Short mmCIF file of C-alpha atoms (C1' of nucleotides) in Angstrom, two decimals:
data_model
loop_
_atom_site.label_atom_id
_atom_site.label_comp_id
_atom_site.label_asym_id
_atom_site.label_seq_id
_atom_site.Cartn_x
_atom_site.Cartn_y
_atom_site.Cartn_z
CA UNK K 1183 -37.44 1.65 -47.87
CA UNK K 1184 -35.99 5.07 -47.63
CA UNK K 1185 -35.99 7.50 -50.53
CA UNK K 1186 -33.89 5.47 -53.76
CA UNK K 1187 -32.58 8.96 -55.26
CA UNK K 1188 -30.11 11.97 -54.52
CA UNK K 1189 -30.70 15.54 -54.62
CA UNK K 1190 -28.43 17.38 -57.66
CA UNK K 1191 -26.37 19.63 -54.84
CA UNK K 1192 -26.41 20.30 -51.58
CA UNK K 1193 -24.72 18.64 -48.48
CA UNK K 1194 -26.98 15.23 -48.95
CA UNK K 1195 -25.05 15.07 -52.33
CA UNK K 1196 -21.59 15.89 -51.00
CA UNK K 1197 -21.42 12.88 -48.62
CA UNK K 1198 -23.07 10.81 -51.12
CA UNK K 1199 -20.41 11.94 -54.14
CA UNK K 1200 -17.71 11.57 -51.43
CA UNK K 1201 -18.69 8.01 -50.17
CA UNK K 1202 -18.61 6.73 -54.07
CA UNK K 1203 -15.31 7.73 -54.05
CA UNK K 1204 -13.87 6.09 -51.28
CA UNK K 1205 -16.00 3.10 -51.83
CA UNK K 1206 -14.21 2.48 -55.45
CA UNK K 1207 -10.85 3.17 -53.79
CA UNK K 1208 -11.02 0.66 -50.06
CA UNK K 1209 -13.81 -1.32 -51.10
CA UNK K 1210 -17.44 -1.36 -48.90
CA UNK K 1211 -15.55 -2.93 -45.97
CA UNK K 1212 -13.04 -0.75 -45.31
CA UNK K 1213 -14.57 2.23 -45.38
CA UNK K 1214 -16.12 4.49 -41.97
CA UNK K 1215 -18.56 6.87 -41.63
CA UNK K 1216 -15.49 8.61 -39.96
CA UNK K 1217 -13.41 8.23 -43.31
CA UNK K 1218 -16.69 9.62 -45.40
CA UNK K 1219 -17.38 12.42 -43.06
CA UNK K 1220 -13.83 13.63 -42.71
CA UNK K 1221 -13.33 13.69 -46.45
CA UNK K 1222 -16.31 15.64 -46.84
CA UNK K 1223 -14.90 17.83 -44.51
CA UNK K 1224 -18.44 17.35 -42.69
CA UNK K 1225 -19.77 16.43 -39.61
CA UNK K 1226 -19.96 12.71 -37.84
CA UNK K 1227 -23.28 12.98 -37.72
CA UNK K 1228 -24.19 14.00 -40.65
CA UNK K 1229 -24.40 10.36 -42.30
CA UNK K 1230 -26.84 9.40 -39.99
CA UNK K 1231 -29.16 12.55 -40.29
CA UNK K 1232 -29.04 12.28 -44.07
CA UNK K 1233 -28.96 8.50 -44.81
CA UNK K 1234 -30.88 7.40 -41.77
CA UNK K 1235 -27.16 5.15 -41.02
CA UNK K 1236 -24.12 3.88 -42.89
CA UNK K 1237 -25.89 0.94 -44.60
CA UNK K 1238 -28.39 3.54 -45.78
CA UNK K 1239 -25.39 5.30 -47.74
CA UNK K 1240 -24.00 2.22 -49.01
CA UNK K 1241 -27.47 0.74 -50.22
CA UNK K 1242 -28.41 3.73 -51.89
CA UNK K 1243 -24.70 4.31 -53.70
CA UNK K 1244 -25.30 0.56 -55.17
CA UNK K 1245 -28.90 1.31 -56.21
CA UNK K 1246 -27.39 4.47 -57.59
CA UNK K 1247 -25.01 2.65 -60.00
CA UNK K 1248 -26.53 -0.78 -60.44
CA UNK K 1249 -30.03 0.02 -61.50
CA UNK K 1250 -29.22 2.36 -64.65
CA UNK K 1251 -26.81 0.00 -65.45
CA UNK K 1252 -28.93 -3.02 -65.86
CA UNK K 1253 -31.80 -1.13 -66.75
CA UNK K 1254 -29.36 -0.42 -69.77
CA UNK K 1255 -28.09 -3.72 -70.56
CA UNK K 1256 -31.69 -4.90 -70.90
CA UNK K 1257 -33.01 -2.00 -73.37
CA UNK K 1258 -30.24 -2.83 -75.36
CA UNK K 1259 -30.58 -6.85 -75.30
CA UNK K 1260 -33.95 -5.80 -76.23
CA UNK K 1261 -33.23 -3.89 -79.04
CA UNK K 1262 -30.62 -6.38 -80.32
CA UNK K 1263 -33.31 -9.09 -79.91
CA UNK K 1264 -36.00 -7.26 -82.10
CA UNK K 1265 -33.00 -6.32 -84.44
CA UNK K 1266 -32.79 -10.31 -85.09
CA UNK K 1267 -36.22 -10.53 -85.83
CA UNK K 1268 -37.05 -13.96 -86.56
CA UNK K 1269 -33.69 -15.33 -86.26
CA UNK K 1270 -31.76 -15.19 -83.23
CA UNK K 1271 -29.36 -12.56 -82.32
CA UNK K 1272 -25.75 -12.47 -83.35
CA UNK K 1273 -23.89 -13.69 -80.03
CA UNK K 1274 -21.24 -10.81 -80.20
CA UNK K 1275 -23.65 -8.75 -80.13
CA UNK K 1276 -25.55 -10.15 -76.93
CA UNK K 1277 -22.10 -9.62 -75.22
CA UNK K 1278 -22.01 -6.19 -76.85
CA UNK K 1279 -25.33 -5.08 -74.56
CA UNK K 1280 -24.16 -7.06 -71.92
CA UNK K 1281 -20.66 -5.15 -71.69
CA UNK K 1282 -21.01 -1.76 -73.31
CA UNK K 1283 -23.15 -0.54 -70.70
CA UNK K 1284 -20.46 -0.51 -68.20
CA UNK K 1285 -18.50 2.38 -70.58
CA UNK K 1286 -21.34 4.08 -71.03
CA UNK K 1287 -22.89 4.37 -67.57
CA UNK K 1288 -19.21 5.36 -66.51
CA UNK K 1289 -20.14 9.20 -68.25
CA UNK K 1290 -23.00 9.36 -66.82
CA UNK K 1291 -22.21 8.52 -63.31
CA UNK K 1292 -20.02 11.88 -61.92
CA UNK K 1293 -16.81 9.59 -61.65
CA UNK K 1294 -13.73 8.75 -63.75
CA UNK K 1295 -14.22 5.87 -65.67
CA UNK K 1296 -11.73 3.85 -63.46
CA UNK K 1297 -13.39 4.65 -60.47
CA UNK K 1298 -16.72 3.98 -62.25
CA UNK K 1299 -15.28 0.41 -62.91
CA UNK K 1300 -13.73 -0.09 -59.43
CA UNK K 1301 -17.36 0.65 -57.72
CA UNK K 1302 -19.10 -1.54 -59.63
CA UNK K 1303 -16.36 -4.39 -59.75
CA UNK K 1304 -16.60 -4.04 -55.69
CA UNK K 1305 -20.26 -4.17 -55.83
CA UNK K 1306 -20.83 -7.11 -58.29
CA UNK K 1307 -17.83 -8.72 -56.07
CA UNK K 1308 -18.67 -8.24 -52.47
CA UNK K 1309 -18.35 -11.17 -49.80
CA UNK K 1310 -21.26 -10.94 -48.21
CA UNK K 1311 -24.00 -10.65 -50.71
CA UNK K 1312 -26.34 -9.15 -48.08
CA UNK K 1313 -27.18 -6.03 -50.37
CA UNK K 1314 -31.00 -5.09 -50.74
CA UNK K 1315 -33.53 -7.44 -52.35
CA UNK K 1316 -34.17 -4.93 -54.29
CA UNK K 1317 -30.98 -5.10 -56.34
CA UNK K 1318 -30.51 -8.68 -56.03
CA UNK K 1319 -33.77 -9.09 -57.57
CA UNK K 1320 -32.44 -6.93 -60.36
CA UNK K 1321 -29.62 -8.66 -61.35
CA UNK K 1322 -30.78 -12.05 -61.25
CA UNK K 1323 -33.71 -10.55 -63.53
CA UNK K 1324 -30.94 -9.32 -65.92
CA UNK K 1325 -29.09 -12.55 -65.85
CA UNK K 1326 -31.98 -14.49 -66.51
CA UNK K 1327 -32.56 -12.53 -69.58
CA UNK K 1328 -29.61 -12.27 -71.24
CA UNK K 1329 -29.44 -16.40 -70.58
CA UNK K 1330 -32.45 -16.70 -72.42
CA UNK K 1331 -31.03 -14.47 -75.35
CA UNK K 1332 -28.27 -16.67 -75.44
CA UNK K 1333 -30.28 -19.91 -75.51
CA UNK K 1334 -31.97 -18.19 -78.41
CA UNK K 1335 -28.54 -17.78 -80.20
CA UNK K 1336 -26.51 -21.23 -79.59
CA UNK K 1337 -29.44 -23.71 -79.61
CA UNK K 1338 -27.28 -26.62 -79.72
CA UNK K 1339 -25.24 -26.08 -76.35
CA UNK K 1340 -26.57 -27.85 -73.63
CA UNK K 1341 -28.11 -25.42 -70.86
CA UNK K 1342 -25.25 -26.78 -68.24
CA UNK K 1343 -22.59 -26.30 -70.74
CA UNK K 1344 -24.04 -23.00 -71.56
CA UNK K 1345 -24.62 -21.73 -68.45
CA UNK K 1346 -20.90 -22.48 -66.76
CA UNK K 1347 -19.89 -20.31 -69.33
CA UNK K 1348 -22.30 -17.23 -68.99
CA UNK K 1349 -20.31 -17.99 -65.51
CA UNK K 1350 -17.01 -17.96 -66.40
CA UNK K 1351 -17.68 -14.92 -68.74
CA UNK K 1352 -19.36 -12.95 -65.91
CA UNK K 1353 -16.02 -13.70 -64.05
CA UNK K 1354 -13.59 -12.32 -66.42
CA UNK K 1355 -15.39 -9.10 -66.35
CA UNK K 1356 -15.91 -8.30 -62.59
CA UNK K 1357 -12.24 -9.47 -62.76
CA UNK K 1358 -11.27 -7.03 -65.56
CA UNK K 1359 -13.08 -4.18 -64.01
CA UNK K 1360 -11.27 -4.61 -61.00
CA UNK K 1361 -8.13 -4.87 -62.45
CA UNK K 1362 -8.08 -2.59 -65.85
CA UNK K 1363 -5.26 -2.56 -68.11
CA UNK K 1364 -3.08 0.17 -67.64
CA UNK K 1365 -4.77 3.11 -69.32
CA UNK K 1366 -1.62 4.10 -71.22
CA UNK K 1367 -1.50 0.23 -72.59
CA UNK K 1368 -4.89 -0.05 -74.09
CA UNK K 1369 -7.81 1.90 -74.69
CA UNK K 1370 -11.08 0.89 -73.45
CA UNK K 1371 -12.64 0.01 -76.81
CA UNK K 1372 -9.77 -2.08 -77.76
CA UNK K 1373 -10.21 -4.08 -74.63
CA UNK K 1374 -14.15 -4.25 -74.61
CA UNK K 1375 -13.47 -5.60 -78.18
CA UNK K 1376 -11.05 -8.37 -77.10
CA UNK K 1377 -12.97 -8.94 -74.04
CA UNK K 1378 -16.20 -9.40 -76.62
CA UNK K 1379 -14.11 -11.79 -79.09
CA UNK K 1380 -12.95 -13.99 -76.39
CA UNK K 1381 -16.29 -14.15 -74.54
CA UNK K 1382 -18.13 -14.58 -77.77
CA UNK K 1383 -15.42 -18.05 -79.12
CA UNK K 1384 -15.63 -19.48 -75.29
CA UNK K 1385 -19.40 -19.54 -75.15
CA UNK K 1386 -19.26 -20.97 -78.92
CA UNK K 1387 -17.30 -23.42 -78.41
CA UNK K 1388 -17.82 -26.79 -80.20
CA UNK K 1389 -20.68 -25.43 -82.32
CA UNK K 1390 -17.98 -24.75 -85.50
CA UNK K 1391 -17.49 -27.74 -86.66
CA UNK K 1392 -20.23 -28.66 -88.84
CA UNK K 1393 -21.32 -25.01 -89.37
CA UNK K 1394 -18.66 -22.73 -89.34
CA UNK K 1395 -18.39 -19.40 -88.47
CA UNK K 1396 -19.34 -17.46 -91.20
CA UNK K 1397 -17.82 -14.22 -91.60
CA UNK K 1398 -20.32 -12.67 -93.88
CA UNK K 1399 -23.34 -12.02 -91.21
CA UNK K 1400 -21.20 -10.98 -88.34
CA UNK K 1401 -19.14 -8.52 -91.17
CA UNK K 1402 -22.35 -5.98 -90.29
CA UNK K 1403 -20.89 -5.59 -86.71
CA UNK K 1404 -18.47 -3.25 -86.30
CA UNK K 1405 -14.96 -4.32 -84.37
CA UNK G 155 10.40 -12.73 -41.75
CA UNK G 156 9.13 -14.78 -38.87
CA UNK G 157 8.79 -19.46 -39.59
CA UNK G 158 6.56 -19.95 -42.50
CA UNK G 159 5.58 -23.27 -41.59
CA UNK G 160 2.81 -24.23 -38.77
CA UNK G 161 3.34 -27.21 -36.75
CA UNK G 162 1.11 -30.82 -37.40
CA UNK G 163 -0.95 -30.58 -33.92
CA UNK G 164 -1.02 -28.57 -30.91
CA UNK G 165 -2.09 -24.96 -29.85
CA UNK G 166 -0.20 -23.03 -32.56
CA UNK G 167 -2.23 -25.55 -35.17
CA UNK G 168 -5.28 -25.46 -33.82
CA UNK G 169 -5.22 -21.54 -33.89
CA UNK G 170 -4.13 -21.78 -38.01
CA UNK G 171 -6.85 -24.40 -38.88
CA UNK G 172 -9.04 -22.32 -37.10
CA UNK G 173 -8.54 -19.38 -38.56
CA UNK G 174 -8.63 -20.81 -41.93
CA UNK G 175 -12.05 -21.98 -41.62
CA UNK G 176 -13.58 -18.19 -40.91
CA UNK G 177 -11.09 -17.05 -43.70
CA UNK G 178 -12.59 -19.15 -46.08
CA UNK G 179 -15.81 -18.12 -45.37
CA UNK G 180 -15.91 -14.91 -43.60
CA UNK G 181 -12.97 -13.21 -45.80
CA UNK G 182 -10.09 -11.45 -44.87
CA UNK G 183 -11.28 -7.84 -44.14
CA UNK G 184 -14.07 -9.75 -41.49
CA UNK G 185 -12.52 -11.60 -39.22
CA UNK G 186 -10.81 -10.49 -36.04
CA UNK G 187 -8.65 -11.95 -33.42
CA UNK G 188 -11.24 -12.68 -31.19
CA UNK G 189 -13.12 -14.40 -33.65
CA UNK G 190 -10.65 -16.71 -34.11
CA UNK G 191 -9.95 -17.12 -30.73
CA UNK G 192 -13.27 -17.34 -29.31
CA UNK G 193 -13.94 -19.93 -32.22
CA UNK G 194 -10.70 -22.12 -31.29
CA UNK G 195 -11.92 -21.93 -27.29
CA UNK G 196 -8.26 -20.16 -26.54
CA UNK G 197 -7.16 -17.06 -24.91
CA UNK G 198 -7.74 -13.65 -26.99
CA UNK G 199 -3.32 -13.36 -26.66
CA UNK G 200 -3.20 -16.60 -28.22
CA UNK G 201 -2.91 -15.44 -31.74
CA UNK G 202 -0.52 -12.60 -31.06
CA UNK G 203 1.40 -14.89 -28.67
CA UNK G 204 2.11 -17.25 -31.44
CA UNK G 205 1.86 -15.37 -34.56
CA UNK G 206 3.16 -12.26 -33.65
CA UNK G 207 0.32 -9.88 -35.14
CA UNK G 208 -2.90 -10.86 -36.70
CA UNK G 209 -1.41 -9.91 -39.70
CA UNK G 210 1.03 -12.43 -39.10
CA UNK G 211 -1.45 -15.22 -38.54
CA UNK G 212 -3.27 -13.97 -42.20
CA UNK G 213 -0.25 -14.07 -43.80
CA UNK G 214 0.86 -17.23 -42.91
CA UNK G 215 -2.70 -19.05 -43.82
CA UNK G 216 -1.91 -17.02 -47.30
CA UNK G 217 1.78 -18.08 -47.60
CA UNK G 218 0.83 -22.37 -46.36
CA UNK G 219 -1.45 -22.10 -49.76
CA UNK G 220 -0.46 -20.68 -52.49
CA UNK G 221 3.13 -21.60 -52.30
CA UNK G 222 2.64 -25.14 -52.76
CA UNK G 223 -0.03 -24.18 -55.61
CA UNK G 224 2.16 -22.19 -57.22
CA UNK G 225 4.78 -24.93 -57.29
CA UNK G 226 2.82 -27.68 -58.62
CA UNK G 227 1.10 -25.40 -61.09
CA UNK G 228 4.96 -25.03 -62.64
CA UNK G 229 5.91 -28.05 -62.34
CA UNK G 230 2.60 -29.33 -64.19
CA UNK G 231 3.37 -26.96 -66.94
CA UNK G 232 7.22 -28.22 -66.53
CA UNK G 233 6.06 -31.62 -67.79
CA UNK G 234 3.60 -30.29 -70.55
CA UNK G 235 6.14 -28.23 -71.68
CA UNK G 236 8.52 -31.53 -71.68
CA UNK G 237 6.16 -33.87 -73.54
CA UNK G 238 5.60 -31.24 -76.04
CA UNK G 239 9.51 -31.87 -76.53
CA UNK G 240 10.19 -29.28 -79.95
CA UNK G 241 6.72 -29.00 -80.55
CA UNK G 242 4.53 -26.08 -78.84
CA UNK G 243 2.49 -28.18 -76.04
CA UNK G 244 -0.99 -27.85 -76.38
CA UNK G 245 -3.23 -25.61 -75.22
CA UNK G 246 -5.35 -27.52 -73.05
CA UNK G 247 -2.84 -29.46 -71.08
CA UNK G 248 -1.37 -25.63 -70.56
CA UNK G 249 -4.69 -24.70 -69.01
CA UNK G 250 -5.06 -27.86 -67.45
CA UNK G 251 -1.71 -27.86 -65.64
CA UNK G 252 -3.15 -23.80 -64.15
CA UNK G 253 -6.49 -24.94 -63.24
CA UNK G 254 -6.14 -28.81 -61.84
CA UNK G 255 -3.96 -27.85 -58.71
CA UNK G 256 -6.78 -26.20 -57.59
CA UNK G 257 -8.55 -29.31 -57.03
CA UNK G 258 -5.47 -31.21 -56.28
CA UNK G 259 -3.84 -28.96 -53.41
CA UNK G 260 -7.28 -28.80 -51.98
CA UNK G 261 -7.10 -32.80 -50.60
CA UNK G 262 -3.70 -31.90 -49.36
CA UNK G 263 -5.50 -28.43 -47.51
CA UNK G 264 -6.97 -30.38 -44.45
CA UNK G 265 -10.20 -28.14 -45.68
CA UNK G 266 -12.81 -29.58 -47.81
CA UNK G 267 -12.74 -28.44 -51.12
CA UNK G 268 -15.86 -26.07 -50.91
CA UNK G 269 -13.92 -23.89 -48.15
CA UNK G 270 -10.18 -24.55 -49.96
CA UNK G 271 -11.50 -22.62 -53.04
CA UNK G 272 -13.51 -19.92 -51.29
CA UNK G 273 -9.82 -19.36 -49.42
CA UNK G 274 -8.22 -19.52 -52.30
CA UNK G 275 -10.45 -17.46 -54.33
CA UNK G 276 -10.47 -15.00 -51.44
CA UNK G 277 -6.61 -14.35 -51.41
CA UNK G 278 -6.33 -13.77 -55.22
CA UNK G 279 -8.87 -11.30 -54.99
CA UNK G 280 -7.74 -9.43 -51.85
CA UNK G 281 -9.16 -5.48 -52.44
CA UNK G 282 -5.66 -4.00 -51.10
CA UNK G 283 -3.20 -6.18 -52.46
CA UNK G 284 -0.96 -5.49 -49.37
CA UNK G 285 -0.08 -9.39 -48.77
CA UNK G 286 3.99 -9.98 -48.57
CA UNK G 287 6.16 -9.43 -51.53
CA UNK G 288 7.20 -13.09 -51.39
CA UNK G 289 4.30 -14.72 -52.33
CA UNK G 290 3.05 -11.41 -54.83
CA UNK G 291 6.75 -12.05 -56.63
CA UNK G 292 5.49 -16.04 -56.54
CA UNK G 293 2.60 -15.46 -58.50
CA UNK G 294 3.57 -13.06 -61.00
CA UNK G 295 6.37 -15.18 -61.77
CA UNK G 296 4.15 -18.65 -62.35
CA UNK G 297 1.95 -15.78 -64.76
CA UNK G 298 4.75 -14.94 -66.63
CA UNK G 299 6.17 -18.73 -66.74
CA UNK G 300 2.52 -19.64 -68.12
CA UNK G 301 2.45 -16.81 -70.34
CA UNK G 302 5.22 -17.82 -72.08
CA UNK G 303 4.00 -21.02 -72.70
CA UNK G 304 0.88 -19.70 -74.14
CA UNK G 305 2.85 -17.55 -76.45
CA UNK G 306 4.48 -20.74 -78.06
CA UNK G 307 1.44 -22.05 -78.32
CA UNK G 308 -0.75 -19.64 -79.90
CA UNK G 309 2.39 -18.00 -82.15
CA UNK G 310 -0.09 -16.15 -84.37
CA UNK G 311 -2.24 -14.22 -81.20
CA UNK G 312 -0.20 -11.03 -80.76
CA UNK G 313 0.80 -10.06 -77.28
CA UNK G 314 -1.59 -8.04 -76.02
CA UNK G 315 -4.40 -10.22 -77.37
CA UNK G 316 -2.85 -12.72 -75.53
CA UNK G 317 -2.25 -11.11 -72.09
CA UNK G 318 -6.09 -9.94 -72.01
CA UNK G 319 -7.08 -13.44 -72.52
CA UNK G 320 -5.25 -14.82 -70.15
CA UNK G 321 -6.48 -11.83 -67.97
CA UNK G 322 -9.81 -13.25 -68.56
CA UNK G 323 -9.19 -15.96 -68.11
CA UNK G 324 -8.14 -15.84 -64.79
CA UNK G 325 -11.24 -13.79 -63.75
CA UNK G 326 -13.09 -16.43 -64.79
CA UNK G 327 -11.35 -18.68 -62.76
CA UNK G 328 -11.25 -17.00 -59.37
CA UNK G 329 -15.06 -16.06 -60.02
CA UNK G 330 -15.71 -20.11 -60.56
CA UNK G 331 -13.75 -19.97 -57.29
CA UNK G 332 -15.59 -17.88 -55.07
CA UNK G 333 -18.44 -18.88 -56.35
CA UNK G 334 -18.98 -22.68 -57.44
CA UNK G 335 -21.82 -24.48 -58.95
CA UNK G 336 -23.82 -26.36 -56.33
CA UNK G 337 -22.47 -29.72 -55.98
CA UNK G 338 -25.13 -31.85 -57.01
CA UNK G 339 -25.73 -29.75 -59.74
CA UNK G 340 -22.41 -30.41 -61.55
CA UNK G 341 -18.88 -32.57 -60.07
CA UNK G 342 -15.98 -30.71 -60.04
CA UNK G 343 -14.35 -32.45 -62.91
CA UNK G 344 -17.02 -31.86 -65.42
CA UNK G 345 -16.77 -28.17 -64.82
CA UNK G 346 -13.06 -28.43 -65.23
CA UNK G 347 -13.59 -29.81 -68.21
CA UNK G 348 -16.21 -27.16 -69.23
CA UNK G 349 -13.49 -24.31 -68.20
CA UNK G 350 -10.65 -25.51 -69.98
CA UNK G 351 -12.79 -26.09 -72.79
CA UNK G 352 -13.89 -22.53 -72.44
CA UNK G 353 -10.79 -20.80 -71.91
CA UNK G 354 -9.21 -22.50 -74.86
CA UNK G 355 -11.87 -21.60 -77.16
CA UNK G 356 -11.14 -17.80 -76.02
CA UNK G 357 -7.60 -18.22 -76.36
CA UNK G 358 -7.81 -19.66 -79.69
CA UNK G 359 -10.35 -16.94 -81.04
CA UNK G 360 -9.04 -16.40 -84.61
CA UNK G 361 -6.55 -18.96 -85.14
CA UNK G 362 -8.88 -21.83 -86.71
CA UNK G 363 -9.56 -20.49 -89.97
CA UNK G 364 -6.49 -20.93 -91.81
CA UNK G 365 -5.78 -24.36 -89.50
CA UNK G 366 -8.55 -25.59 -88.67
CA UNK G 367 -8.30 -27.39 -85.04
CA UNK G 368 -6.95 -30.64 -85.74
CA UNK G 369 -9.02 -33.47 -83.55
CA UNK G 370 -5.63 -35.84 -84.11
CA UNK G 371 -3.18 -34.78 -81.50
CA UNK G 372 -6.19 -33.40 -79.37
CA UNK G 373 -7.43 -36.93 -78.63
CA UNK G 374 -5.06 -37.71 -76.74
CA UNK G 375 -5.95 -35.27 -74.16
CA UNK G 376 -8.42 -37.36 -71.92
CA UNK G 377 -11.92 -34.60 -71.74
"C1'" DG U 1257 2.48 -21.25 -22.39
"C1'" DT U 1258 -1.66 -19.36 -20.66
"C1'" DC U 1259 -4.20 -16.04 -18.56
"C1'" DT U 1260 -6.25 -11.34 -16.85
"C1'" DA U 1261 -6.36 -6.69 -17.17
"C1'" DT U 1262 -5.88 -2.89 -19.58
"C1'" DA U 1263 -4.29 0.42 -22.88
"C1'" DA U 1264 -5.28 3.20 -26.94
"C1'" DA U 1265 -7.81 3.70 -30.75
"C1'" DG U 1266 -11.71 2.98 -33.68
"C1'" DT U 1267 -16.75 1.64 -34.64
"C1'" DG U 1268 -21.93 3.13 -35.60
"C1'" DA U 1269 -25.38 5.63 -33.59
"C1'" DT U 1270 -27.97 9.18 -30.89
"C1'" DA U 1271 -29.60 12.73 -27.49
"C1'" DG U 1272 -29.88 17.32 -27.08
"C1'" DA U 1273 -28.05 22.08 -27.58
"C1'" DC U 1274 -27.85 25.67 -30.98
"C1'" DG J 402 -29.64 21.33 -40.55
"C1'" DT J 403 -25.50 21.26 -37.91
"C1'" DC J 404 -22.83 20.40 -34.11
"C1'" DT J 405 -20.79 18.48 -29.59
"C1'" DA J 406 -20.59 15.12 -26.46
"C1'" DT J 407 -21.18 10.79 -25.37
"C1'" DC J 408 -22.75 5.86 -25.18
"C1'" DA J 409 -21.81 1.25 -25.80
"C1'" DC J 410 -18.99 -1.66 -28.22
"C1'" DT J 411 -15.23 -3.65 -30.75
"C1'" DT J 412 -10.58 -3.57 -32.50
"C1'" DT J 413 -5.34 -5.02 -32.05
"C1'" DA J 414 -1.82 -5.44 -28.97
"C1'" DT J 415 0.84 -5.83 -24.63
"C1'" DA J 416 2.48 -5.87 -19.73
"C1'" DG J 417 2.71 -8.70 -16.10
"C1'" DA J 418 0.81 -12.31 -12.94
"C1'" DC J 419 0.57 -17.28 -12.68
#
DNA sequence: GTCTATAAAGTGATAGAC
DNA sequence: GTCTATCACTTTATAGAC
């Protein structure tokens, strides 16, 4: 495996900024090493020399994005978890680590928030999941744990049920960071708060009846 | 506009079942003419003798699909929205009469259902929406025919509550699509059932507490 | 209808000069 | 490090023979 990081300047970090960018916009497919090198206003070969080839680039824009990212989403299960103590975690707030991390990575990743959102929707998305072990490994590690978490926090749904719907929730974010709501319509807090709120009542579903929800525990968090 | 249908054998037919096959499970952005050819054991003109363009081949395989889904999907919510006479219908059948086509059109497909749904799947999550206007203008106007049926029913979610739930919603849905549980792990109709269940919950979020969900007229819906 | 041959452009990658 | 030139393919599409 090739070096996993990117210099701060220089032309290395030009192609690699520039291929980001068109990556969000046309998707992995779609884009050349013609496309990158023209918009960098560099030469053809200069993907090669830097990034050993084009799957070099790609591989290293994903481990870029999607390492901090879950790295993230696991401190912050983790400190949600301890925060629970004894008890189990408050589900919305499971969802909360699971999801904020996406708005927060955004600043700290060099692109617009929509572009941020449209890489990473691509990423989590793409056809042929023939990306490195390395970041396979990753998410299926962060998936695992966040299951686990929510095992923790709705004891009496059965792991099939439970686990469709870690599915279907999964799905309606890769779906809604490929396809924001108009910026103009919504900020992002308002959606991540619906998105949260919906997530939180599918996955609980069924579990209300003999105890319901109680609005004095989940008062403490804050949407 | 060149003949949106695709005759029931010969040359033209074997080229379209073909070329369904790799869509399903190559995906639109990877699969070429020859691919298609070479996999139907024709000439590499074949496809642009009868289809015009390869574009007109893709377009066609999009158009033979999700027309018909789109129809029965209204007319499913045409006889919910019936039976519910004055009354709102309820939510499940609405969610049921969006989701069950899926497994429906697929025994009409000629596919199995496996490669149906990856098609499917596949063509509602096309990176550059660039597919014709005629079938876009189809299924924004089933969203908007189901969205208003999910406003009568859920009176008390305000609008854009409601249109980022059913945004989810659908995520969820093409996610489930593209990618399924393994079949021995779970049939198809039990993870209907655990979607609909899902997505109503989500829907619902907020609307039990001053009404309760009433099991009475909810029995009669048969999951 | 089916085929070959070919056009015209695009693909990733590399050898070798500077 | 940067560049040109080029290789070896692949792409869609078409003209024209059969």
């Amino acid at each position: 495996m090739r070096e996993m990081t990117v210099p701060e300047s220089g032309p290395k970090r030009k192609l690699f900024d520039v291929a980001q960018q068109l990556l969000a916009a046309k998707g992995f497919e779609l884009v050349s090493v013609r496309d990158i090198t023209q918009a960098a206003e560099m030469n053809v070969a200069a993907v090669n020399y830097h990034f050993g080839s084009r799957d070099g680039l790609l591989s290293l824009v994903m481990y870029h994005h999607i390492m901090p990212l879950n790295e993230e989403r696991l401190a912050r299960l983790e400190t949600v978890d301890r925060k629970g103590a004894g008890k189990s975690a408050a589900l919305e707030e499971i969802i909360d680590a699971w999801v904020r991390p996406l708005v927060n990575q955004a600043r700290h990743s060099g692109l617009s928030e929509q572009s941020f959102h449209q890489l990473v929707g691509k990423i989590f998305s793409l056809q042929n999941k023939d990306f490195p072990a390395a970041i396979q490994d990753s998410i299926q590690q962060v998936a695992d744990r966040f299951t686990r978490s929510l095992v923790k926090a709705l004891p009496t749904v059965v792991s099939e049920d439970l686990n469709a719907r870690f599915h279907f929730m999964t799905g309606g974010l890769i779906h809604l960071l490929l396809n924001p709501p108009s910026q103009q319509a919504s900020t992002i807090e308002a959606t991540l708060g619906r998105f949260i709120r919906f997530a939180a009542a599918g996955l609980r579903e069924g579990t209300e009846t003999e105890a319901p929800a109680k609005k004095g525990p989940q008062a403490t968090f804050d949407f």
